[in-house]
Amino acid sequence: EIVLTQSPATLSLSPGERATLSCRASQSVSSYLAWYQQKPGQAPRLLIYDASNRATGIPARFSGSGSGTDFTLTISSLEPEDFAVYYCQQSRNTFGQGTKLEIK
Amino acid sequence: QVQLVQSGSELKKPGASVKVSCKASGYTFTSYAMNWVRQAPGQGLEWMGWINTNTGNPTYAQGFTGRFVFSLDTSVSTAYLQISSLKAEDTAVYYCARERKGIAAAGRSALNYWGQGTLVTVSS
């Protein structure tokens, strides 16, 4: 069973700063890695698919990179609406435990 | 536009069963696989499995075998999740989510459309 470990658990930053979120897989997931954003009371929203492709309508400040076992979601300059919980997932498989991005 | 509309909240007693529906519109239902995801209160997302909407073949994640059943009614473009012998720990929001890639494309796919979620509460 593949385990996805996200770090950090909580990230405290200010608007305008750069956010770097990590997702590490216990074995290779190739490029079948997606990132989702979830705000309280809402369903998750797809941000990045296949490790580095932005989903439709996702702003360019969101980018994904990595392959194999190490992946990164970068938000280049945080907007107030970006503070949320972020999950990685191997497609058709497990989710990471999430990273909460909070306002500093 | 693609929409997934789930059935309303449920309050069930331990040992009972529940059936959650997910009605799809705005696309050809049998062309995209459907996944199910659970989120317990204050917790993260758990992938439960997926169902091939073309063949009806379900695949269940570890921990979601036995009491959990995915099914379809393609005549009304609806996917179902049935949970039997409910336990308190089944209390959660259950989401259906459609895959981004069509079934014909094969391979794994991210989830780009989600239902609004159905809260199932199990309590005596």
PDB file of C-alpha atoms in Angstrom:
ATOM      1  CA  GLU A   1       0.000   0.000   0.000  1.00  0.00           C
ATOM      2  CA  ILE A   2       1.362   3.391  -1.017  1.00  0.00           C
ATOM      3  CA  VAL A   3       1.572   6.009   1.726  1.00  0.00           C
ATOM      4  CA  LEU A   4       1.701   9.714   0.905  1.00  0.00           C
ATOM      5  CA  THR A   5       3.311  11.919   3.529  1.00  0.00           C
ATOM      6  CA  GLN A   6       2.739  15.654   3.327  1.00  0.00           C
ATOM      7  CA  SER A   7       4.887  18.261   5.007  1.00  0.00           C
ATOM      8  CA  PRO A   8       4.644  20.467   6.835  1.00  0.00           C
ATOM      9  CA  ALA A   9       1.379  19.677   8.598  1.00  0.00           C
ATOM     10  CA  THR A  10       0.786  23.405   9.049  1.00  0.00           C
ATOM     11  CA  LEU A  11       2.365  26.279   7.177  1.00  0.00           C
ATOM     12  CA  SER A  12       1.992  29.835   8.481  1.00  0.00           C
ATOM     13  CA  LEU A  13       2.670  32.525   5.910  1.00  0.00           C
ATOM     14  CA  SER A  14       1.555  36.018   4.989  1.00  0.00           C
ATOM     15  CA  PRO A  15      -0.189  37.152   1.798  1.00  0.00           C
ATOM     16  CA  GLY A  16       2.357  37.826  -0.922  1.00  0.00           C
ATOM     17  CA  GLU A  17       4.788  35.195   0.357  1.00  0.00           C
ATOM     18  CA  ARG A  18       5.759  32.040  -1.488  1.00  0.00           C
ATOM     19  CA  ALA A  19       4.392  28.709  -0.267  1.00  0.00           C
ATOM     20  CA  THR A  20       6.115  25.386  -0.837  1.00  0.00           C
ATOM     21  CA  LEU A  21       4.213  22.211   0.083  1.00  0.00           C
ATOM     22  CA  SER A  22       5.743  18.753  -0.107  1.00  0.00           C
ATOM     23  CA  CYS A  23       4.275  15.310  -0.777  1.00  0.00           C
ATOM     24  CA  ARG A  24       6.448  12.213  -0.513  1.00  0.00           C
ATOM     25  CA  ALA A  25       5.324   8.749  -1.632  1.00  0.00           C
ATOM     26  CA  SER A  26       6.494   5.524  -0.001  1.00  0.00           C
ATOM     27  CA  GLN A  27       7.090   4.102  -3.484  1.00  0.00           C
ATOM     28  CA  SER A  28       7.011   5.503  -6.971  1.00  0.00           C
ATOM     29  CA  VAL A  29       3.686   6.837  -8.218  1.00  0.00           C
ATOM     30  CA  SER A  30       5.165   7.844 -11.563  1.00  0.00           C
ATOM     31  CA  SER A  31       3.514  11.168 -12.427  1.00  0.00           C
ATOM     32  CA  TYR A  32       0.022  10.152 -11.276  1.00  0.00           C
ATOM     33  CA  LEU A  33      -0.032  12.767  -8.553  1.00  0.00           C
ATOM     34  CA  ALA A  34      -2.741  15.369  -8.067  1.00  0.00           C
ATOM     35  CA  TRP A  35      -3.130  18.310  -5.710  1.00  0.00           C
ATOM     36  CA  TYR A  36      -6.428  19.528  -4.283  1.00  0.00           C
ATOM     37  CA  GLN A  37      -7.456  22.569  -2.284  1.00  0.00           C
ATOM     38  CA  GLN A  38     -10.237  22.352   0.278  1.00  0.00           C
ATOM     39  CA  LYS A  39     -11.862  25.208   2.151  1.00  0.00           C
ATOM     40  CA  PRO A  40     -14.118  24.702   5.185  1.00  0.00           C
ATOM     41  CA  GLY A  41     -17.540  23.377   4.271  1.00  0.00           C
ATOM     42  CA  GLN A  42     -16.619  22.911   0.625  1.00  0.00           C
ATOM     43  CA  ALA A  43     -15.758  19.990  -1.592  1.00  0.00           C
ATOM     44  CA  PRO A  44     -12.124  19.693  -2.665  1.00  0.00           C
ATOM     45  CA  ARG A  45     -11.054  21.447  -5.858  1.00  0.00           C
ATOM     46  CA  LEU A  46      -8.532  20.028  -8.306  1.00  0.00           C
ATOM     47  CA  LEU A  47      -5.488  22.278  -8.720  1.00  0.00           C
ATOM     48  CA  ILE A  48      -2.816  20.144 -10.381  1.00  0.00           C
ATOM     49  CA  TYR A  49      -3.020  16.806 -12.186  1.00  0.00           C
ATOM     50  CA  ASP A  50      -0.303  14.464 -13.424  1.00  0.00           C
ATOM     51  CA  ALA A  51       2.175  16.216 -11.109  1.00  0.00           C
ATOM     52  CA  SER A  52       2.610  19.433 -13.055  1.00  0.00           C
ATOM     53  CA  ASN A  53      -0.478  20.305 -15.111  1.00  0.00           C
ATOM     54  CA  ARG A  54      -2.774  23.057 -13.886  1.00  0.00           C
ATOM     55  CA  ALA A  55      -6.452  22.178 -13.984  1.00  0.00           C
ATOM     56  CA  THR A  56      -8.864  24.355 -15.914  1.00  0.00           C
ATOM     57  CA  GLY A  57      -9.320  27.796 -14.373  1.00  0.00           C
ATOM     58  CA  ILE A  58      -6.504  27.480 -11.854  1.00  0.00           C
ATOM     59  CA  PRO A  59      -4.365  30.638 -11.576  1.00  0.00           C
ATOM     60  CA  ALA A  60      -0.796  30.573 -12.813  1.00  0.00           C
ATOM     61  CA  ARG A  61       0.554  31.219  -9.294  1.00  0.00           C
ATOM     62  CA  PHE A  62      -0.098  27.524  -8.599  1.00  0.00           C
ATOM     63  CA  SER A  63       2.500  25.128  -9.959  1.00  0.00           C
ATOM     64  CA  GLY A  64       3.396  21.512  -9.379  1.00  0.00           C
ATOM     65  CA  SER A  65       6.607  19.602  -9.894  1.00  0.00           C
ATOM     66  CA  GLY A  66       8.191  16.239  -9.227  1.00  0.00           C
ATOM     67  CA  SER A  67       7.960  12.626 -10.286  1.00  0.00           C
ATOM     68  CA  GLY A  68       8.484   9.226  -8.743  1.00  0.00           C
ATOM     69  CA  THR A  69       8.341   9.773  -4.992  1.00  0.00           C
ATOM     70  CA  ASP A  70       8.890  13.490  -4.352  1.00  0.00           C
ATOM     71  CA  PHE A  71       6.431  16.178  -5.342  1.00  0.00           C
ATOM     72  CA  THR A  72       6.008  19.857  -4.638  1.00  0.00           C
ATOM     73  CA  LEU A  73       3.127  22.294  -4.882  1.00  0.00           C
ATOM     74  CA  THR A  74       4.263  25.908  -5.082  1.00  0.00           C
ATOM     75  CA  ILE A  75       2.115  28.987  -4.722  1.00  0.00           C
ATOM     76  CA  SER A  76       4.279  31.823  -5.966  1.00  0.00           C
ATOM     77  CA  SER A  77       2.578  34.730  -4.201  1.00  0.00           C
ATOM     78  CA  LEU A  78      -0.169  33.973  -1.717  1.00  0.00           C
ATOM     79  CA  GLU A  79      -3.546  35.598  -2.136  1.00  0.00           C
ATOM     80  CA  PRO A  80      -6.000  35.792   0.808  1.00  0.00           C
ATOM     81  CA  GLU A  81      -8.204  33.138  -0.815  1.00  0.00           C
ATOM     82  CA  ASP A  82      -5.346  30.613  -0.930  1.00  0.00           C
ATOM     83  CA  PHE A  83      -5.428  29.911   2.804  1.00  0.00           C
ATOM     84  CA  ALA A  84      -6.953  26.449   2.983  1.00  0.00           C
ATOM     85  CA  VAL A  85      -6.021  22.790   3.371  1.00  0.00           C
ATOM     86  CA  TYR A  86      -4.113  21.127   0.542  1.00  0.00           C
ATOM     87  CA  TYR A  87      -4.072  17.417  -0.211  1.00  0.00           C
ATOM     88  CA  CYS A  88      -2.007  15.346  -2.589  1.00  0.00           C
ATOM     89  CA  GLN A  89      -3.344  12.098  -4.035  1.00  0.00           C
ATOM     90  CA  GLN A  90      -2.059   9.347  -6.209  1.00  0.00           C
ATOM     91  CA  SER A  91      -4.816   9.113  -8.757  1.00  0.00           C
ATOM     92  CA  ARG A  92      -7.156   6.201  -8.004  1.00  0.00           C
ATOM     93  CA  ASN A  93      -5.414   5.733  -4.694  1.00  0.00           C
ATOM     94  CA  THR A  94      -4.644   7.207  -1.320  1.00  0.00           C
ATOM     95  CA  PHE A  95      -4.572  10.843  -0.217  1.00  0.00           C
ATOM     96  CA  GLY A  96      -1.917  12.483   1.897  1.00  0.00           C
ATOM     97  CA  GLN A  97      -2.944  13.681   5.342  1.00  0.00           C
ATOM     98  CA  GLY A  98      -3.065  17.321   4.237  1.00  0.00           C
ATOM     99  CA  THR A  99      -1.193  20.563   4.821  1.00  0.00           C
ATOM    100  CA  LYS A 100      -3.062  23.425   6.428  1.00  0.00           C
ATOM    101  CA  LEU A 101      -1.951  26.755   5.005  1.00  0.00           C
ATOM    102  CA  GLU A 102      -2.804  29.439   7.529  1.00  0.00           C
ATOM    103  CA  ILE A 103      -2.397  33.181   7.705  1.00  0.00           C
ATOM    104  CA  LYS A 104       0.541  34.314   9.796  1.00  0.00           C
TER     105      LYS A 104
ATOM    106  CA  GLN B   1     -22.031  22.247 -17.463  1.00  0.00           C
ATOM    107  CA  VAL B   2     -20.975  19.202 -15.500  1.00  0.00           C
ATOM    108  CA  GLN B   3     -22.807  18.753 -12.210  1.00  0.00           C
ATOM    109  CA  LEU B   4     -22.835  16.065  -9.580  1.00  0.00           C
ATOM    110  CA  VAL B   5     -25.742  16.403  -7.180  1.00  0.00           C
ATOM    111  CA  GLN B   6     -25.783  14.162  -4.137  1.00  0.00           C
ATOM    112  CA  SER B   7     -28.660  13.153  -1.913  1.00  0.00           C
ATOM    113  CA  GLY B   8     -29.315  14.851   1.392  1.00  0.00           C
ATOM    114  CA  SER B   9     -27.996  14.259   4.886  1.00  0.00           C
ATOM    115  CA  GLU B  10     -28.861  11.030   6.651  1.00  0.00           C
ATOM    116  CA  LEU B  11     -29.202  10.143  10.320  1.00  0.00           C
ATOM    117  CA  LYS B  12     -29.013   6.422  10.931  1.00  0.00           C
ATOM    118  CA  LYS B  13     -28.808   4.091  13.901  1.00  0.00           C
ATOM    119  CA  PRO B  14     -25.913   1.677  14.325  1.00  0.00           C
ATOM    120  CA  GLY B  15     -26.508  -1.504  12.371  1.00  0.00           C
ATOM    121  CA  ALA B  16     -28.727   0.165   9.781  1.00  0.00           C
ATOM    122  CA  SER B  17     -27.922   0.721   6.110  1.00  0.00           C
ATOM    123  CA  VAL B  18     -27.744   3.854   4.012  1.00  0.00           C
ATOM    124  CA  LYS B  19     -27.681   4.518   0.283  1.00  0.00           C
ATOM    125  CA  VAL B  20     -26.168   7.767  -0.993  1.00  0.00           C
ATOM    126  CA  SER B  21     -26.921   8.867  -4.550  1.00  0.00           C
ATOM    127  CA  CYS B  22     -24.884  10.990  -6.920  1.00  0.00           C
ATOM    128  CA  LYS B  23     -26.777  12.230  -9.991  1.00  0.00           C
ATOM    129  CA  ALA B  24     -24.620  13.379 -12.884  1.00  0.00           C
ATOM    130  CA  SER B  25     -25.540  15.798 -15.634  1.00  0.00           C
ATOM    131  CA  GLY B  26     -23.852  17.764 -18.382  1.00  0.00           C
ATOM    132  CA  TYR B  27     -21.810  14.895 -19.843  1.00  0.00           C
ATOM    133  CA  THR B  28     -22.083  11.289 -20.987  1.00  0.00           C
ATOM    134  CA  PHE B  29     -22.311   9.382 -17.703  1.00  0.00           C
ATOM    135  CA  THR B  30     -20.800   6.154 -18.976  1.00  0.00           C
ATOM    136  CA  SER B  31     -17.715   7.842 -20.380  1.00  0.00           C
ATOM    137  CA  TYR B  32     -16.084   8.858 -17.082  1.00  0.00           C
ATOM    138  CA  ALA B  33     -15.337   6.781 -14.016  1.00  0.00           C
ATOM    139  CA  MET B  34     -16.712   7.805 -10.636  1.00  0.00           C
ATOM    140  CA  ASN B  35     -14.771   7.772  -7.386  1.00  0.00           C
ATOM    141  CA  TRP B  36     -15.988   7.920  -3.794  1.00  0.00           C
ATOM    142  CA  VAL B  37     -14.182   9.793  -1.025  1.00  0.00           C
ATOM    143  CA  ARG B  38     -14.895   9.908   2.701  1.00  0.00           C
ATOM    144  CA  GLN B  39     -14.122  12.687   5.142  1.00  0.00           C
ATOM    145  CA  ALA B  40     -14.762  12.127   8.833  1.00  0.00           C
ATOM    146  CA  PRO B  41     -15.453  15.229  10.951  1.00  0.00           C
ATOM    147  CA  GLY B  42     -12.323  17.358  11.219  1.00  0.00           C
ATOM    148  CA  GLN B  43     -10.261  14.767   9.380  1.00  0.00           C
ATOM    149  CA  GLY B  44      -8.605  14.383   6.000  1.00  0.00           C
ATOM    150  CA  LEU B  45      -9.782  12.812   2.778  1.00  0.00           C
ATOM    151  CA  GLU B  46      -9.947   9.013   2.406  1.00  0.00           C
ATOM    152  CA  TRP B  47     -10.181   7.462  -1.035  1.00  0.00           C
ATOM    153  CA  MET B  48     -12.801   4.696  -0.939  1.00  0.00           C
ATOM    154  CA  GLY B  49     -12.512   3.396  -4.486  1.00  0.00           C
ATOM    155  CA  TRP B  50     -13.946   3.849  -7.945  1.00  0.00           C
ATOM    156  CA  ILE B  51     -16.450   2.364 -10.326  1.00  0.00           C
ATOM    157  CA  ASN B  52     -16.152   1.955 -14.054  1.00  0.00           C
ATOM    158  CA  THR B  53     -19.399   3.515 -15.263  1.00  0.00           C
ATOM    159  CA  ASN B  54     -19.127   1.708 -18.593  1.00  0.00           C
ATOM    160  CA  THR B  55     -18.817  -1.837 -17.243  1.00  0.00           C
ATOM    161  CA  GLY B  56     -20.144  -1.360 -13.715  1.00  0.00           C
ATOM    162  CA  ASN B  57     -16.997  -2.927 -12.284  1.00  0.00           C
ATOM    163  CA  PRO B  58     -16.134  -1.503  -8.832  1.00  0.00           C
ATOM    164  CA  THR B  59     -12.736  -1.338  -7.171  1.00  0.00           C
ATOM    165  CA  TYR B  60     -12.571  -0.838  -3.406  1.00  0.00           C
ATOM    166  CA  ALA B  61      -9.706   0.607  -1.409  1.00  0.00           C
ATOM    167  CA  GLN B  62      -8.312  -1.206   1.593  1.00  0.00           C
ATOM    168  CA  GLY B  63     -10.628  -0.706   4.508  1.00  0.00           C
ATOM    169  CA  PHE B  64     -13.700  -0.328   2.305  1.00  0.00           C
ATOM    170  CA  THR B  65     -14.459  -3.911   1.436  1.00  0.00           C
ATOM    171  CA  GLY B  66     -17.393  -5.925   2.684  1.00  0.00           C
ATOM    172  CA  ARG B  67     -19.831  -3.294   3.978  1.00  0.00           C
ATOM    173  CA  PHE B  68     -19.427  -0.801   1.124  1.00  0.00           C
ATOM    174  CA  VAL B  69     -21.003  -1.242  -2.294  1.00  0.00           C
ATOM    175  CA  PHE B  70     -20.753   0.995  -5.353  1.00  0.00           C
ATOM    176  CA  SER B  71     -23.495   0.660  -7.946  1.00  0.00           C
ATOM    177  CA  LEU B  72     -24.972   2.480 -10.925  1.00  0.00           C
ATOM    178  CA  ASP B  73     -28.234   3.205 -12.650  1.00  0.00           C
ATOM    179  CA  THR B  74     -27.072   4.388 -16.042  1.00  0.00           C
ATOM    180  CA  SER B  75     -30.655   5.050 -17.177  1.00  0.00           C
ATOM    181  CA  VAL B  76     -30.739   8.017 -14.790  1.00  0.00           C
ATOM    182  CA  SER B  77     -26.998   8.819 -14.806  1.00  0.00           C
ATOM    183  CA  THR B  78     -26.685   8.093 -11.112  1.00  0.00           C
ATOM    184  CA  ALA B  79     -24.031   6.428  -9.004  1.00  0.00           C
ATOM    185  CA  TYR B  80     -24.767   4.995  -5.592  1.00  0.00           C
ATOM    186  CA  LEU B  81     -22.831   4.214  -2.443  1.00  0.00           C
ATOM    187  CA  GLN B  82     -24.466   1.786  -0.051  1.00  0.00           C
ATOM    188  CA  ILE B  83     -23.084   1.169   3.409  1.00  0.00           C
ATOM    189  CA  SER B  84     -24.461  -1.645   5.529  1.00  0.00           C
ATOM    190  CA  SER B  85     -24.096  -2.491   9.229  1.00  0.00           C
ATOM    191  CA  LEU B  86     -23.363   1.144   9.995  1.00  0.00           C
ATOM    192  CA  LYS B  87     -21.016   2.003  12.848  1.00  0.00           C
ATOM    193  CA  ALA B  88     -20.429   5.260  14.670  1.00  0.00           C
ATOM    194  CA  GLU B  89     -17.072   5.557  12.913  1.00  0.00           C
ATOM    195  CA  ASP B  90     -18.856   5.707   9.548  1.00  0.00           C
ATOM    196  CA  THR B  91     -20.048   9.186  10.489  1.00  0.00           C
ATOM    197  CA  ALA B  92     -18.590  11.344   7.753  1.00  0.00           C
ATOM    198  CA  VAL B  93     -19.209  13.386   4.648  1.00  0.00           C
ATOM    199  CA  TYR B  94     -19.191  11.182   1.578  1.00  0.00           C
ATOM    200  CA  TYR B  95     -18.265  12.699  -1.786  1.00  0.00           C
ATOM    201  CA  CYS B  96     -18.654  11.366  -5.281  1.00  0.00           C
ATOM    202  CA  ALA B  97     -16.084  12.716  -7.720  1.00  0.00           C
ATOM    203  CA  ARG B  98     -15.740  12.309 -11.468  1.00  0.00           C
ATOM    204  CA  GLU B  99     -12.449  11.574 -13.125  1.00  0.00           C
ATOM    205  CA  ARG B 100     -10.895  14.115 -15.456  1.00  0.00           C
ATOM    206  CA  LYS B 101      -9.902  11.629 -18.158  1.00  0.00           C
ATOM    207  CA  GLY B 102     -12.439   9.564 -19.993  1.00  0.00           C
ATOM    208  CA  ILE B 103     -12.591   5.834 -19.414  1.00  0.00           C
ATOM    209  CA  ALA B 104     -11.475   5.223 -22.991  1.00  0.00           C
ATOM    210  CA  ALA B 105      -8.187   7.005 -22.271  1.00  0.00           C
ATOM    211  CA  ALA B 106      -7.338   4.341 -19.662  1.00  0.00           C
ATOM    212  CA  GLY B 107      -4.863   4.861 -16.857  1.00  0.00           C
ATOM    213  CA  ARG B 108      -5.201   6.761 -13.630  1.00  0.00           C
ATOM    214  CA  SER B 109      -6.938  10.116 -13.527  1.00  0.00           C
ATOM    215  CA  ALA B 110      -7.396  13.011 -11.113  1.00  0.00           C
ATOM    216  CA  LEU B 111     -10.836  14.109  -9.938  1.00  0.00           C
ATOM    217  CA  ASN B 112     -12.027  17.338 -11.473  1.00  0.00           C
ATOM    218  CA  TYR B 113     -15.717  17.397 -10.612  1.00  0.00           C
ATOM    219  CA  TRP B 114     -17.062  16.768  -7.133  1.00  0.00           C
ATOM    220  CA  GLY B 115     -20.493  16.437  -5.619  1.00  0.00           C
ATOM    221  CA  GLN B 116     -21.435  18.698  -2.753  1.00  0.00           C
ATOM    222  CA  GLY B 117     -21.049  15.896  -0.235  1.00  0.00           C
ATOM    223  CA  THR B 118     -23.550  13.921   1.831  1.00  0.00           C
ATOM    224  CA  LEU B 119     -23.290  13.888   5.606  1.00  0.00           C
ATOM    225  CA  VAL B 120     -24.072  10.509   7.095  1.00  0.00           C
ATOM    226  CA  THR B 121     -24.435  10.532  10.866  1.00  0.00           C
ATOM    227  CA  VAL B 122     -24.565   7.243  12.749  1.00  0.00           C
ATOM    228  CA  SER B 123     -25.869   7.601  16.258  1.00  0.00           C
ATOM    229  CA  SER B 124     -28.188   5.776  18.603  1.00  0.00           C
TER     230      SER B 124
END
